[in-house]
CSV table of C-alpha atoms and ligand atoms in Angstrom, one decimal:
chain,number,residue,atom,x,y,z
A,986,MET,CA,-15.6,28.6,-8.3
A,987,ILE,CA,-12.7,26.3,-7.8
A,988,GLU,CA,-10.7,25.7,-11.0
A,989,SER,CA,-7.6,23.9,-9.5
A,990,VAL,CA,-7.0,21.8,-6.5
A,991,LEU,CA,-3.8,20.8,-4.7
A,992,VAL,CA,-4.2,17.2,-3.5
A,993,ALA,CA,-2.4,17.2,-0.2
A,994,ASN,CA,-2.3,13.5,0.3
A,995,ARG,CA,-1.0,10.2,-1.2
A,996,GLY,CA,-2.2,6.7,-2.0
A,997,GLU,CA,-5.7,5.7,-2.8
A,998,ILE,CA,-7.4,8.9,-1.4
A,999,ALA,CA,-5.1,11.1,-3.5
A,1000,LEU,CA,-6.4,9.2,-6.6
A,1001,ARG,CA,-10.0,9.4,-5.3
A,1002,VAL,CA,-9.7,13.2,-5.1
A,1003,ILE,CA,-8.1,13.4,-8.5
A,1004,TRP,CA,-11.0,11.4,-10.0
A,1005,ALA,CA,-13.5,13.9,-8.5
A,1006,CYS,CA,-11.5,16.8,-9.9
A,1007,ARG,CA,-11.6,15.2,-13.3
A,1008,ASP,CA,-15.4,14.7,-13.1
A,1009,LEU,CA,-15.7,18.4,-12.3
A,1010,GLY,CA,-13.3,19.6,-15.0
A,1011,ILE,CA,-11.0,20.9,-12.3
A,1012,ARG,CA,-7.2,20.8,-12.6
A,1013,PRO,CA,-5.7,18.4,-10.0
A,1014,VAL,CA,-2.2,19.1,-8.8
A,1015,ALA,CA,-0.3,16.5,-6.8
A,1016,VAL,CA,2.3,16.8,-4.1
A,1017,TYR,CA,4.6,13.8,-3.4
A,1018,SER,CA,7.5,12.8,-1.2
A,1019,GLU,CA,10.8,11.4,-2.6
A,1020,ALA,CA,9.5,7.9,-1.7
A,1021,ASP,CA,6.4,8.5,-3.8
A,1022,ARG,CA,8.1,9.7,-7.0
A,1023,ASP,CA,6.7,6.8,-9.1
A,1024,SER,CA,3.3,6.9,-7.5
A,1025,LEU,CA,0.0,6.8,-9.5
A,1026,HIS,CA,-1.2,10.1,-7.9
A,1027,VAL,CA,1.8,11.8,-9.4
A,1028,SER,CA,1.2,10.4,-12.9
A,1029,PHE,CA,-2.6,11.0,-12.9
A,1030,ALA,CA,-2.4,14.7,-11.8
A,1031,ASP,CA,-1.9,17.5,-14.3
A,1032,GLU,CA,1.2,18.6,-12.4
A,1033,ALA,CA,3.1,17.4,-9.3
A,1034,VAL,CA,5.4,19.0,-6.8
A,1035,CYS,CA,8.0,17.2,-4.7
A,1036,ILE,CA,7.6,18.4,-1.1
A,1037,GLY,CA,10.4,16.6,0.7
A,1038,PRO,CA,11.8,13.3,1.9
A,1039,GLY,CA,9.8,10.1,2.7
A,1040,PRO,CA,9.0,10.6,6.4
A,1041,VAL,CA,5.6,12.4,6.6
A,1042,GLY,CA,6.9,15.0,9.1
A,1043,GLU,CA,9.3,16.2,6.3
A,1044,SER,CA,6.8,16.1,3.5
A,1045,TYR,CA,3.0,15.5,3.7
A,1046,LEU,CA,2.8,16.9,7.2
A,1047,ASN,CA,5.1,19.8,6.5
A,1048,MET,CA,2.6,22.7,6.2
A,1049,ALA,CA,5.1,25.2,4.9
A,1050,SER,CA,6.1,22.8,2.0
A,1051,VAL,CA,2.4,22.1,1.2
A,1052,ILE,CA,1.4,25.7,1.2
A,1053,ALA,CA,4.5,26.7,-0.9
A,1054,ALA,CA,3.5,24.1,-3.5
A,1055,ALA,CA,0.0,25.5,-3.6
A,1056,GLU,CA,1.2,29.0,-4.1
A,1057,ALA,CA,3.8,28.0,-6.7
A,1058,MET,CA,1.2,26.1,-8.7
A,1059,LYS,CA,-1.4,28.9,-8.2
A,1060,VAL,CA,-4.2,26.5,-7.2
A,1061,ASP,CA,-7.5,27.8,-5.7
A,1062,ALA,CA,-8.0,25.1,-3.1
A,1063,ILE,CA,-6.4,22.3,-1.1
A,1064,HIS,CA,-8.0,18.9,-0.5
A,1065,PRO,CA,-6.4,17.2,2.6
A,1066,GLY,CA,-8.0,13.8,2.2
A,1067,TYR,CA,-8.0,11.8,5.4
A,1068,GLY,CA,-5.3,11.5,8.1
A,1069,LEU,CA,-2.2,13.8,7.6
A,1070,LEU,CA,-3.3,17.4,7.7
A,1071,SER,CA,-7.1,16.8,7.4
A,1072,GLU,CA,-8.0,17.5,11.0
A,1073,ASN,CA,-5.4,20.1,11.7
A,1074,ALA,CA,-7.3,23.3,12.6
A,1075,HIS,CA,-4.1,25.4,12.3
A,1076,PHE,CA,-3.5,24.1,8.8
A,1077,ALA,CA,-7.0,25.1,7.8
A,1078,GLU,CA,-6.4,28.5,9.2
A,1079,VAL,CA,-3.1,28.9,7.4
A,1080,CYS,CA,-4.8,28.0,4.1
A,1081,GLU,CA,-7.4,30.7,4.7
A,1082,ALA,CA,-4.8,33.2,5.6
A,1083,CYS,CA,-3.0,32.5,2.3
A,1084,GLY,CA,-6.2,32.9,0.3
A,1085,LEU,CA,-6.5,29.2,-0.4
A,1086,ILE,CA,-9.8,27.4,0.1
A,1087,PHE,CA,-9.5,24.5,2.6
A,1088,ILE,CA,-11.8,21.7,1.3
A,1089,GLY,CA,-13.3,20.9,4.6
A,1090,PRO,CA,-15.2,22.6,7.4
A,1091,SER,CA,-14.0,25.7,9.2
A,1092,PRO,CA,-10.9,25.7,11.5
A,1093,GLU,CA,-13.3,26.4,14.4
A,1094,HIS,CA,-15.3,23.2,13.6
A,1095,ILE,CA,-12.1,21.2,13.5
A,1096,ARG,CA,-10.8,22.6,16.7
A,1097,ARG,CA,-14.0,22.2,18.7
A,1098,MET,CA,-14.6,18.6,17.6
A,1099,GLY,CA,-10.9,17.8,18.0
A,1100,ASP,CA,-11.2,18.2,21.7
A,1101,LYS,CA,-13.4,15.2,22.5
A,1102,ALA,CA,-14.4,16.4,26.0
A,1103,GLU,CA,-15.4,19.8,24.6
A,1104,ALA,CA,-17.3,18.1,21.7
A,1105,LYS,CA,-19.3,16.0,24.2
A,1106,LYS,CA,-20.1,19.2,26.2
A,1107,LEU,CA,-21.4,20.9,23.0
A,1108,MET,CA,-23.4,17.9,21.9
A,1109,VAL,CA,-25.0,17.3,25.3
A,1110,GLY,CA,-26.0,20.9,25.3
A,1111,CYS,CA,-28.2,20.4,22.2
A,1112,GLY,CA,-29.8,17.3,23.6
A,1113,LEU,CA,-27.8,14.4,22.0
A,1114,PRO,CA,-27.9,11.2,24.1
A,1115,MET,CA,-24.7,10.6,26.0
A,1116,LEU,CA,-23.4,7.8,28.2
A,1117,PRO,CA,-23.2,8.9,31.9
A,1118,GLY,CA,-19.8,10.5,32.6
A,1119,SER,CA,-17.8,13.6,33.3
A,1120,PRO,CA,-19.4,16.8,32.0
A,1121,GLY,CA,-16.1,17.9,30.6
A,1122,PRO,CA,-12.4,17.3,31.2
A,1123,ILE,CA,-11.5,15.9,34.7
A,1124,THR,CA,-9.2,18.2,36.6
A,1125,ASP,CA,-7.9,15.8,39.3
A,1126,LEU,CA,-8.1,12.4,40.9
A,1127,ASP,CA,-10.7,13.5,43.5
A,1128,GLU,CA,-13.1,14.5,40.8
A,1129,ALA,CA,-12.4,11.3,38.9
A,1130,GLU,CA,-13.2,9.3,42.0
A,1131,ALA,CA,-16.4,11.2,42.7
A,1132,ILE,CA,-17.7,10.8,39.1
A,1133,ALA,CA,-16.8,7.1,38.9
A,1134,GLN,CA,-18.6,6.6,42.2
A,1135,SER,CA,-21.7,8.3,41.0
A,1136,ILE,CA,-21.9,6.6,37.6
A,1137,GLY,CA,-20.8,3.2,38.9
A,1138,TYR,CA,-17.9,0.9,37.7
A,1139,PRO,CA,-16.7,-0.2,35.2
A,1140,VAL,CA,-15.8,3.2,33.8
A,1141,LEU,CA,-13.6,4.2,30.8
A,1142,LEU,CA,-11.0,7.0,30.9
A,1143,LYS,CA,-10.5,8.6,27.5
A,1144,ALA,CA,-8.0,11.3,26.4
A,1145,ALA,CA,-9.6,14.6,25.4
A,1146,ALA,CA,-7.1,14.9,22.5
A,1147,GLY,CA,-7.3,11.2,21.6
A,1148,GLY,CA,-10.1,9.7,19.5
A,1149,GLY,CA,-10.0,6.4,17.8
A,1150,GLY,CA,-9.2,4.6,21.0
A,1151,ARG,CA,-5.7,6.0,21.7
A,1152,GLY,CA,-5.2,6.9,25.4
A,1153,MET,CA,-8.1,4.8,26.7
A,1154,ARG,CA,-8.2,2.9,30.0
A,1155,VAL,CA,-11.0,0.6,31.3
A,1156,VAL,CA,-11.2,0.8,35.1
A,1157,LEU,CA,-13.1,-2.1,36.6
A,1158,ARG,CA,-12.7,-1.3,40.4
A,1159,PRO,CA,-12.2,1.8,42.6
A,1160,ASP,CA,-8.7,0.7,43.6
A,1161,GLU,CA,-7.5,0.7,40.0
A,1162,LEU,CA,-8.6,4.3,39.3
A,1163,SER,CA,-5.7,6.2,40.7
A,1164,LYS,CA,-3.0,4.3,38.7
A,1165,ALA,CA,-5.1,4.3,35.5
A,1166,PHE,CA,-5.8,8.0,35.7
A,1167,HIS,CA,-2.2,8.9,36.1
A,1168,THR,CA,-0.7,6.6,33.5
A,1169,ALA,CA,-3.4,7.3,30.9
A,1170,SER,CA,-3.0,11.0,31.5
A,1171,ARG,CA,0.8,10.8,31.2
A,1172,GLU,CA,0.5,8.7,28.0
A,1173,ALA,CA,-1.9,11.2,26.5
A,1174,ASP,CA,0.4,14.0,27.3
A,1175,ALA,CA,3.3,12.2,25.7
A,1176,ALA,CA,1.3,11.2,22.6
A,1177,PHE,CA,-0.8,14.4,22.0
A,1178,GLY,CA,0.9,17.1,24.2
A,1179,ASN,CA,-2.4,17.2,26.1
A,1180,GLY,CA,-3.0,15.0,29.2
A,1181,GLU,CA,-6.6,16.0,29.7
A,1182,MET,CA,-8.9,13.0,30.4
A,1183,TYR,CA,-12.7,12.6,30.5
A,1184,MET,CA,-14.7,9.7,31.8
A,1185,GLU,CA,-17.6,7.6,30.6
A,1186,LYS,CA,-19.6,4.6,31.8
A,1187,TYR,CA,-18.0,1.6,30.1
A,1188,LEU,CA,-20.4,-0.2,27.8
A,1189,ALA,CA,-19.4,-3.9,27.6
A,1190,ARG,CA,-20.3,-4.9,24.1
A,1191,PRO,CA,-21.2,-1.8,22.0
A,1192,ARG,CA,-21.6,-1.5,18.3
A,1193,HIS,CA,-19.8,1.4,16.5
A,1194,ILE,CA,-22.3,3.1,14.1
A,1195,GLU,CA,-21.6,6.4,12.4
A,1196,VAL,CA,-23.7,8.8,10.4
A,1197,GLN,CA,-22.4,10.5,7.2
A,1198,LEU,CA,-23.3,14.2,7.1
A,1199,MET,CA,-22.8,16.8,4.4
A,1200,GLY,CA,-23.5,20.5,4.7
A,1201,ASP,CA,-23.0,23.6,2.6
A,1202,ARG,CA,-22.3,27.2,3.5
A,1203,HIS,CA,-25.9,28.3,3.1
A,1204,GLY,CA,-27.2,26.4,6.1
A,1205,ASN,CA,-28.3,23.3,4.3
A,1206,LEU,CA,-27.3,20.0,6.1
A,1207,ILE,CA,-28.3,16.5,5.2
A,1208,HIS,CA,-27.3,13.0,6.3
A,1209,LEU,CA,-26.5,10.1,4.0
A,1210,GLY,CA,-27.3,7.2,6.2
A,1211,GLU,CA,-25.3,5.2,8.7
A,1212,ARG,CA,-22.3,2.9,8.5
A,1213,GLU,CA,-21.8,-0.1,10.7
A,1214,CYS,CA,-18.1,-0.1,11.7
A,1215,SER,CA,-17.9,-2.6,14.6
A,1216,VAL,CA,-15.4,-4.9,12.9
A,1217,GLN,CA,-12.2,-3.4,14.2
A,1218,ARG,CA,-8.9,-4.5,15.7
A,1219,LYS,CA,-6.7,-2.3,17.8
A,1220,TYR,CA,-9.3,0.4,17.1
A,1221,GLN,CA,-8.6,0.2,13.3
A,1222,LYS,CA,-11.7,-0.5,11.3
A,1223,ILE,CA,-11.1,-3.4,8.8
A,1224,LEU,CA,-14.6,-3.9,7.4
A,1225,GLU,CA,-17.6,-1.6,7.2
A,1226,GLU,CA,-21.1,-2.1,5.9
A,1227,SER,CA,-24.2,0.0,5.2
A,1228,PRO,CA,-26.9,-0.1,6.2
A,1229,THR,CA,-26.5,-1.7,9.6
A,1230,VAL,CA,-28.6,-4.7,10.5
A,1231,ALA,CA,-28.6,-3.6,14.2
A,1232,LEU,CA,-31.3,-0.9,14.1
A,1233,THR,CA,-35.0,-1.0,13.6
A,1234,PRO,CA,-36.4,1.6,11.2
A,1235,GLU,CA,-37.4,3.8,14.2
A,1236,GLN,CA,-33.9,3.5,15.8
A,1237,ARG,CA,-32.3,4.3,12.4
A,1238,GLU,CA,-34.4,7.5,12.0
A,1239,ALA,CA,-33.5,8.5,15.5
A,1240,ILE,CA,-29.7,8.2,15.1
A,1241,TRP,CA,-29.9,10.0,11.7
A,1242,ALA,CA,-32.0,12.8,13.3
A,1243,ASP,CA,-29.6,13.2,16.2
A,1244,ALA,CA,-26.6,13.4,13.9
A,1245,VAL,CA,-28.2,16.1,11.9
A,1246,LYS,CA,-29.3,17.9,15.1
A,1247,GLY,CA,-25.7,17.9,16.5
A,1248,ALA,CA,-24.1,19.2,13.3
A,1249,ALA,CA,-26.8,21.8,12.8
A,1250,GLU,CA,-26.0,23.2,16.2
A,1251,LEU,CA,-22.4,23.8,15.0
A,1252,ASP,CA,-23.6,25.3,11.6
A,1253,TYR,CA,-21.4,22.5,10.2
A,1254,TYR,CA,-20.5,22.4,6.5
A,1255,SER,CA,-18.5,20.0,4.2
A,1256,ALA,CA,-18.4,16.3,4.9
A,1257,GLY,CA,-18.5,15.1,8.5
A,1258,THR,CA,-19.2,12.0,10.5
A,1259,MET,CA,-20.9,11.6,13.8
A,1260,GLU,CA,-19.8,8.4,15.6
A,1261,PHE,CA,-22.1,6.7,18.1
A,1262,LEU,CA,-21.9,3.7,20.4
A,1263,VAL,CA,-25.0,1.6,20.3
A,1264,ASP,CA,-26.0,-0.8,23.0
A,1265,GLY,CA,-27.8,-4.2,22.7
A,1266,ASP,CA,-31.2,-2.5,22.8
A,1267,GLY,CA,-30.4,-0.2,19.9
A,1268,ASN,CA,-29.9,2.9,22.0
A,1269,HIS,CA,-27.3,5.2,20.6
A,1270,TYR,CA,-24.9,7.5,22.5
A,1271,PHE,CA,-22.8,10.3,20.9
A,1272,MET,CA,-19.1,9.4,20.9
A,1273,GLU,CA,-17.2,11.8,18.7
A,1274,MET,CA,-17.3,13.7,15.4
A,1275,ASN,CA,-14.8,13.4,12.6
A,1276,THR,CA,-14.5,16.6,10.5
A,1277,ARG,CA,-13.1,15.0,7.3
A,1278,ILE,CA,-13.9,12.6,4.5
A,1279,GLN,CA,-13.4,9.1,5.9
A,1280,VAL,CA,-11.7,6.0,4.6
A,1281,GLU,CA,-15.1,4.1,4.5
A,1282,HIS,CA,-17.0,6.8,2.5
A,1283,PRO,CA,-17.3,4.6,-0.6
A,1284,ILE,CA,-20.0,2.4,0.9
A,1285,THR,CA,-22.2,5.4,1.4
A,1286,GLU,CA,-21.5,6.5,-2.2
A,1287,GLU,CA,-22.5,3.1,-3.4
A,1288,ILE,CA,-25.9,3.0,-1.7
A,1289,THR,CA,-26.8,6.7,-2.2
A,1290,LEU,CA,-25.2,7.4,-5.6
A,1291,VAL,CA,-23.9,10.6,-4.1
A,1292,ASP,CA,-20.3,11.4,-5.0
A,1293,LEU,CA,-19.1,12.7,-1.6
A,1294,VAL,CA,-15.7,14.0,-2.7
A,1295,LYS,CA,-17.2,15.9,-5.6
A,1296,GLU,CA,-19.8,17.4,-3.3
A,1297,GLN,CA,-17.1,18.4,-0.8
A,1298,ILE,CA,-15.3,20.3,-3.6
A,1299,LEU,CA,-18.6,21.9,-4.9
A,1300,VAL,CA,-19.6,23.2,-1.4
A,1301,ALA,CA,-16.1,24.5,-0.7
A,1302,GLY,CA,-16.5,26.6,-3.8
A,1303,GLY,CA,-19.6,28.1,-2.4
A,1304,ALA,CA,-22.2,26.1,-4.2
A,1305,PRO,CA,-25.4,24.9,-2.4
A,1306,LEU,CA,-25.7,21.2,-1.8
A,1307,SER,CA,-26.8,19.3,-5.0
A,1308,TYR,CA,-29.3,17.2,-2.9
A,1309,SER,CA,-32.0,17.9,-0.4
A,1310,GLN,CA,-32.7,15.3,2.2
A,1311,GLU,CA,-35.7,14.1,0.2
A,1312,ASP,CA,-33.4,13.6,-2.9
A,1313,VAL,CA,-31.3,11.1,-1.0
A,1314,THR,CA,-32.5,7.5,-1.3
A,1315,PHE,CA,-30.9,4.3,-0.3
A,1316,ARG,CA,-30.6,1.2,-2.5
A,1317,GLY,CA,-29.2,-2.1,-1.6
A,1318,HIS,CA,-26.3,-3.0,0.7
A,1319,ALA,CA,-22.6,-2.1,0.5
A,1320,ILE,CA,-19.5,-3.6,2.2
A,1321,GLU,CA,-15.9,-2.4,2.3
A,1322,CYS,CA,-12.9,-4.5,3.2
A,1323,ARG,CA,-9.6,-2.7,3.9
A,1324,ILE,CA,-6.6,-4.6,2.5
A,1325,ASN,CA,-3.5,-4.0,4.7
A,1326,ALA,CA,0.1,-5.0,4.1
A,1327,GLU,CA,0.6,-6.8,7.4
A,1328,ASP,CA,1.7,-10.0,8.9
A,1329,PRO,CA,-1.3,-12.2,9.3
A,1330,GLU,CA,0.1,-13.6,12.6
A,1331,THR,CA,1.4,-10.6,14.5
A,1332,LEU,CA,-0.7,-8.0,12.5
A,1333,ALA,CA,2.5,-5.9,12.4
A,1334,PRO,CA,2.9,-3.7,9.2
A,1335,ALA,CA,4.6,-5.7,6.5
A,1336,PRO,CA,5.9,-3.3,3.8
A,1337,GLY,CA,7.8,-4.5,0.8
A,1338,GLN,CA,7.8,-5.0,-3.0
A,1339,ILE,CA,4.6,-6.3,-4.7
A,1340,THR,CA,5.4,-8.7,-7.4
A,1341,ALA,CA,1.9,-9.6,-8.7
A,1342,PHE,CA,-1.3,-7.6,-8.2
A,1343,ASN,CA,-4.8,-8.4,-9.6
A,1344,VAL,CA,-7.9,-6.6,-8.6
A,1345,PRO,CA,-11.4,-8.2,-8.6
A,1346,LYS,CA,-13.9,-7.1,-11.2
A,1347,GLY,CA,-17.4,-7.8,-12.2
A,1348,PRO,CA,-20.9,-6.6,-11.2
A,1349,GLY,CA,-21.1,-4.6,-8.0
A,1350,VAL,CA,-17.3,-4.4,-7.4
A,1351,ARG,CA,-15.2,-1.3,-6.9
A,1352,VAL,CA,-11.6,-1.2,-5.8
A,1353,ASP,CA,-10.0,2.0,-4.6
A,1354,THR,CA,-6.3,1.6,-4.6
A,1355,ALA,CA,-3.0,3.2,-5.8
A,1356,ALA,CA,-1.2,-0.1,-5.8
A,1357,HIS,CA,-0.2,-2.1,-8.9
A,1358,GLU,CA,1.9,-5.0,-10.0
A,1359,GLU,CA,5.2,-3.1,-9.5
A,1360,TYR,CA,4.2,-1.1,-6.4
A,1361,PHE,CA,6.5,-0.8,-3.4
A,1362,VAL,CA,4.7,-0.6,-0.1
A,1363,SER,CA,6.8,1.9,1.7
A,1364,PRO,CA,7.5,1.6,5.5
A,1365,PHE,CA,7.0,5.3,5.8
A,1366,TYR,CA,3.2,5.2,5.4
A,1367,ASP,CA,0.0,3.6,6.5
A,1368,SER,CA,-0.2,-0.1,5.7
A,1369,MET,CA,-3.7,0.1,4.0
A,1370,ILE,CA,-3.0,-0.5,0.3
A,1371,ALA,CA,-6.5,-1.1,-1.2
A,1372,LYS,CA,-10.2,-0.9,-0.4
A,1373,VAL,CA,-12.5,-3.5,-1.9
A,1374,ILE,CA,-16.0,-2.2,-2.0
A,1375,VAL,CA,-19.0,-4.3,-3.1
A,1376,HIS,CA,-22.6,-3.4,-3.7
A,1377,GLY,CA,-25.6,-5.7,-4.0
A,1378,ARG,CA,-29.4,-5.7,-3.9
A,1379,ASP,CA,-29.3,-7.0,-0.3
A,1380,ARG,CA,-26.7,-8.1,2.3
A,1381,ASP,CA,-26.5,-11.7,1.1
A,1382,GLU,CA,-25.7,-10.6,-2.5
A,1383,ALA,CA,-23.1,-8.1,-1.2
A,1384,LEU,CA,-21.5,-10.8,1.0
A,1385,ALA,CA,-21.3,-13.2,-1.9
A,1386,ARG,CA,-19.7,-10.5,-4.0
A,1387,MET,CA,-17.2,-9.7,-1.3
A,1388,ARG,CA,-16.2,-13.4,-0.9
A,1389,ARG,CA,-15.8,-13.7,-4.7
A,1390,SER,CA,-13.8,-10.5,-4.8
A,1391,LEU,CA,-11.4,-11.6,-2.0
A,1392,ASP,CA,-10.9,-14.9,-3.8
A,1393,LEU,CA,-10.0,-13.1,-7.0
A,1394,MET,CA,-7.7,-10.6,-5.4
A,1395,VAL,CA,-4.1,-11.5,-6.0
A,1396,ILE,CA,-1.3,-9.8,-4.1
A,1397,GLU,CA,2.1,-11.4,-4.2
A,1398,GLY,CA,5.4,-10.4,-2.7
A,1399,ILE,CA,4.0,-9.1,0.5
A,1400,ARG,CA,1.8,-10.4,3.3
A,1401,THR,CA,-1.8,-9.1,3.7
A,1402,ASN,CA,-4.8,-9.4,5.9
A,1403,ILE,CA,-6.9,-11.1,3.2
A,1404,PRO,CA,-6.9,-14.4,5.1
A,1405,LEU,CA,-8.2,-12.5,8.2
A,1406,LEU,CA,-11.0,-10.8,6.2
A,1407,ARG,CA,-12.0,-14.2,4.8
A,1408,LYS,CA,-12.4,-15.5,8.4
A,1409,VAL,CA,-14.6,-12.5,9.2
A,1410,LEU,CA,-16.8,-13.2,6.2
A,1411,GLU,CA,-17.2,-16.9,7.3
A,1412,HIS,CA,-17.9,-16.1,11.0
A,1413,PRO,CA,-21.5,-17.3,11.8
A,1414,GLY,CA,-22.1,-14.2,14.0
A,1415,PHE,CA,-20.9,-11.9,11.3
A,1416,VAL,CA,-22.9,-13.7,8.6
A,1417,ALA,CA,-26.0,-13.4,10.8
A,1418,GLY,CA,-25.4,-9.7,11.4
A,1419,ASP,CA,-25.2,-10.5,15.1
A,1420,TYR,CA,-21.8,-9.0,16.1
A,1421,ASP,CA,-20.3,-6.1,18.0
A,1422,THR,CA,-17.0,-4.4,18.6
A,1423,HIS,CA,-15.6,-7.6,20.2
A,1424,LEU,CA,-16.1,-9.8,17.1
A,1425,MET,CA,-12.4,-9.6,16.3
A,1426,ASP,CA,-11.5,-10.9,19.9
A,1427,GLU,CA,-13.2,-14.1,18.9
A,1428,ILE,CA,-11.6,-14.4,15.5
A,1429,LEU,CA,-8.1,-13.5,16.9
A,1430,PRO,CA,-8.3,-14.5,20.5
A,1431,ASN,CA,-4.5,-14.1,21.1
A,1432,ILE,CA,-4.4,-10.5,20.2
A,1433,GLY,CA,-5.7,-7.9,22.7
A,1434,MET,CA,-8.3,-5.6,21.1
A,1435,ARG,CA,-9.1,-3.5,24.2
A,1436,GLY,CA,-7.0,-0.6,25.4
B,1404,MV4,C1,-16.2,3.0,24.5
B,1404,MV4,C2,-16.4,1.6,24.6
B,1404,MV4,C3,-17.3,1.3,25.7
B,1404,MV4,N1,-17.8,2.2,26.5
B,1404,MV4,N2,-16.7,3.9,25.3
B,1404,MV4,C4,-12.8,2.5,21.1
B,1404,MV4,C5,-12.4,3.5,20.1
B,1404,MV4,C6,-12.9,4.8,20.5
B,1404,MV4,N3,-13.3,5.6,19.4
B,1404,MV4,C7,-14.0,4.5,21.5
B,1404,MV4,N4,-13.9,3.1,21.8
B,1404,MV4,C8,-14.8,2.6,22.7
B,1404,MV4,N5,-15.4,3.4,23.5
B,1404,MV4,C9,-17.5,3.5,26.3
B,1404,MV4,N6,-18.1,4.4,27.1
B,1404,MV4,C10,-15.8,0.7,23.8
B,1404,MV4,C11,-15.0,1.2,22.8
B,1404,MV4,C12,-14.4,0.1,21.9
B,1404,MV4,C13,-14.7,0.2,20.6
B,1404,MV4,C14,-15.4,1.2,20.0
B,1404,MV4,C15,-15.6,1.1,18.6
B,1404,MV4,C16,-15.1,0.1,17.9
B,1404,MV4,C17,-14.3,-0.9,18.4
B,1404,MV4,C18,-14.1,-0.9,19.8
B,1404,MV4,C19,-13.3,-1.9,20.4
B,1404,MV4,C20,-13.1,-1.9,21.7
B,1404,MV4,C21,-13.7,-0.9,22.5
């Protein structure tokens, strides 16, 4: 039984974890950087510990400071949220070594899925559909040429340590391969300290659809449906919806079943997400697995009524899942828009002082945010300042509620991506549900979306 949790994160997800602790009667303890002294996650926790200066490397990513705070406050467990230390296998190991429960999967799960080439190898082994490509990491240019030749151009080079589109290169023709392989590998080495690359057949206009999973430490594992995440720019999701309109009932059952099959092969527990690419015919291909709670988890919560963060904490304490697969039902349609502090022209982060802040309210509207009318958006951290989540009986009702919500959202003093989100909600292809990962190229034709 977990009685106290150190919330090793900031912003809206730190608040989200605190709310789950409150619902469970658990004592939440916050950590904060000097830049976050006046943050809501500090005021809403029972206690809070300053763990260092503003830059994440000196505070939220400083394992020694986080562990020291956990020990000083005598908590039972640590919730890492998303980003920061959430997918750091070494951190999960250190927690265990210190007798602290890491609220997430095992260090081994994190490590094996963190290496994207290794993850594909494991998942192909248990029969998940895969795009043609290298069976594992590519060792040299000769091998790269041979594989590209056999699967046919265009191909995509991806960094084994990457994920989320970093370290990717599209290769259209054989004469481009050598340069692409070397520069991508060098970039990956510089960015992740690992230059390993793998190769896939390049799918021209895929959708990105992911499946939410939740498992316990007793061998129970369920899915909570899929999320359509194709609205992205620069590999950052900006709008997600569930369910997707892209799959037939049979295709939907198939992607759910494959996600569960893959995670079962790993004896996975806690929250996790299997990401798939989906082609125009509705065929899905395993892409990667995320071993954390995701930013977009609320849309799943809205359509299933399952509190994913609460469930994560319960299973970390050793409880069996509160739900069997049959208990999980899906109702209506949910959409999330991520509100970012950014320049609407250049899309560059635009931190600064908020002078007015009003969140939408009313039926079917949820706003997850740590911002408020006096909030300062710090340049040290991610530019996402709020998530507007709407729920309706069907997609049309959810769309109407999202348009109303964005109209009612007032943020003054800084620039945001709200105008861009409005454009997405008006785009005929989006409204029809007929869109893929290149939708944003049409809406923002001047800005490159492909790596
Ligand atoms: C692909 C692909 C086409 N073919 N892989 C981009 C993010 C990273 N997680 C994987 N990504 C892609 N992988 C193959 N074999 C196209 C993309 C892609 C993309 C994927 C999801 C959402 C938006 C995207 C935008 C451009 C490219």
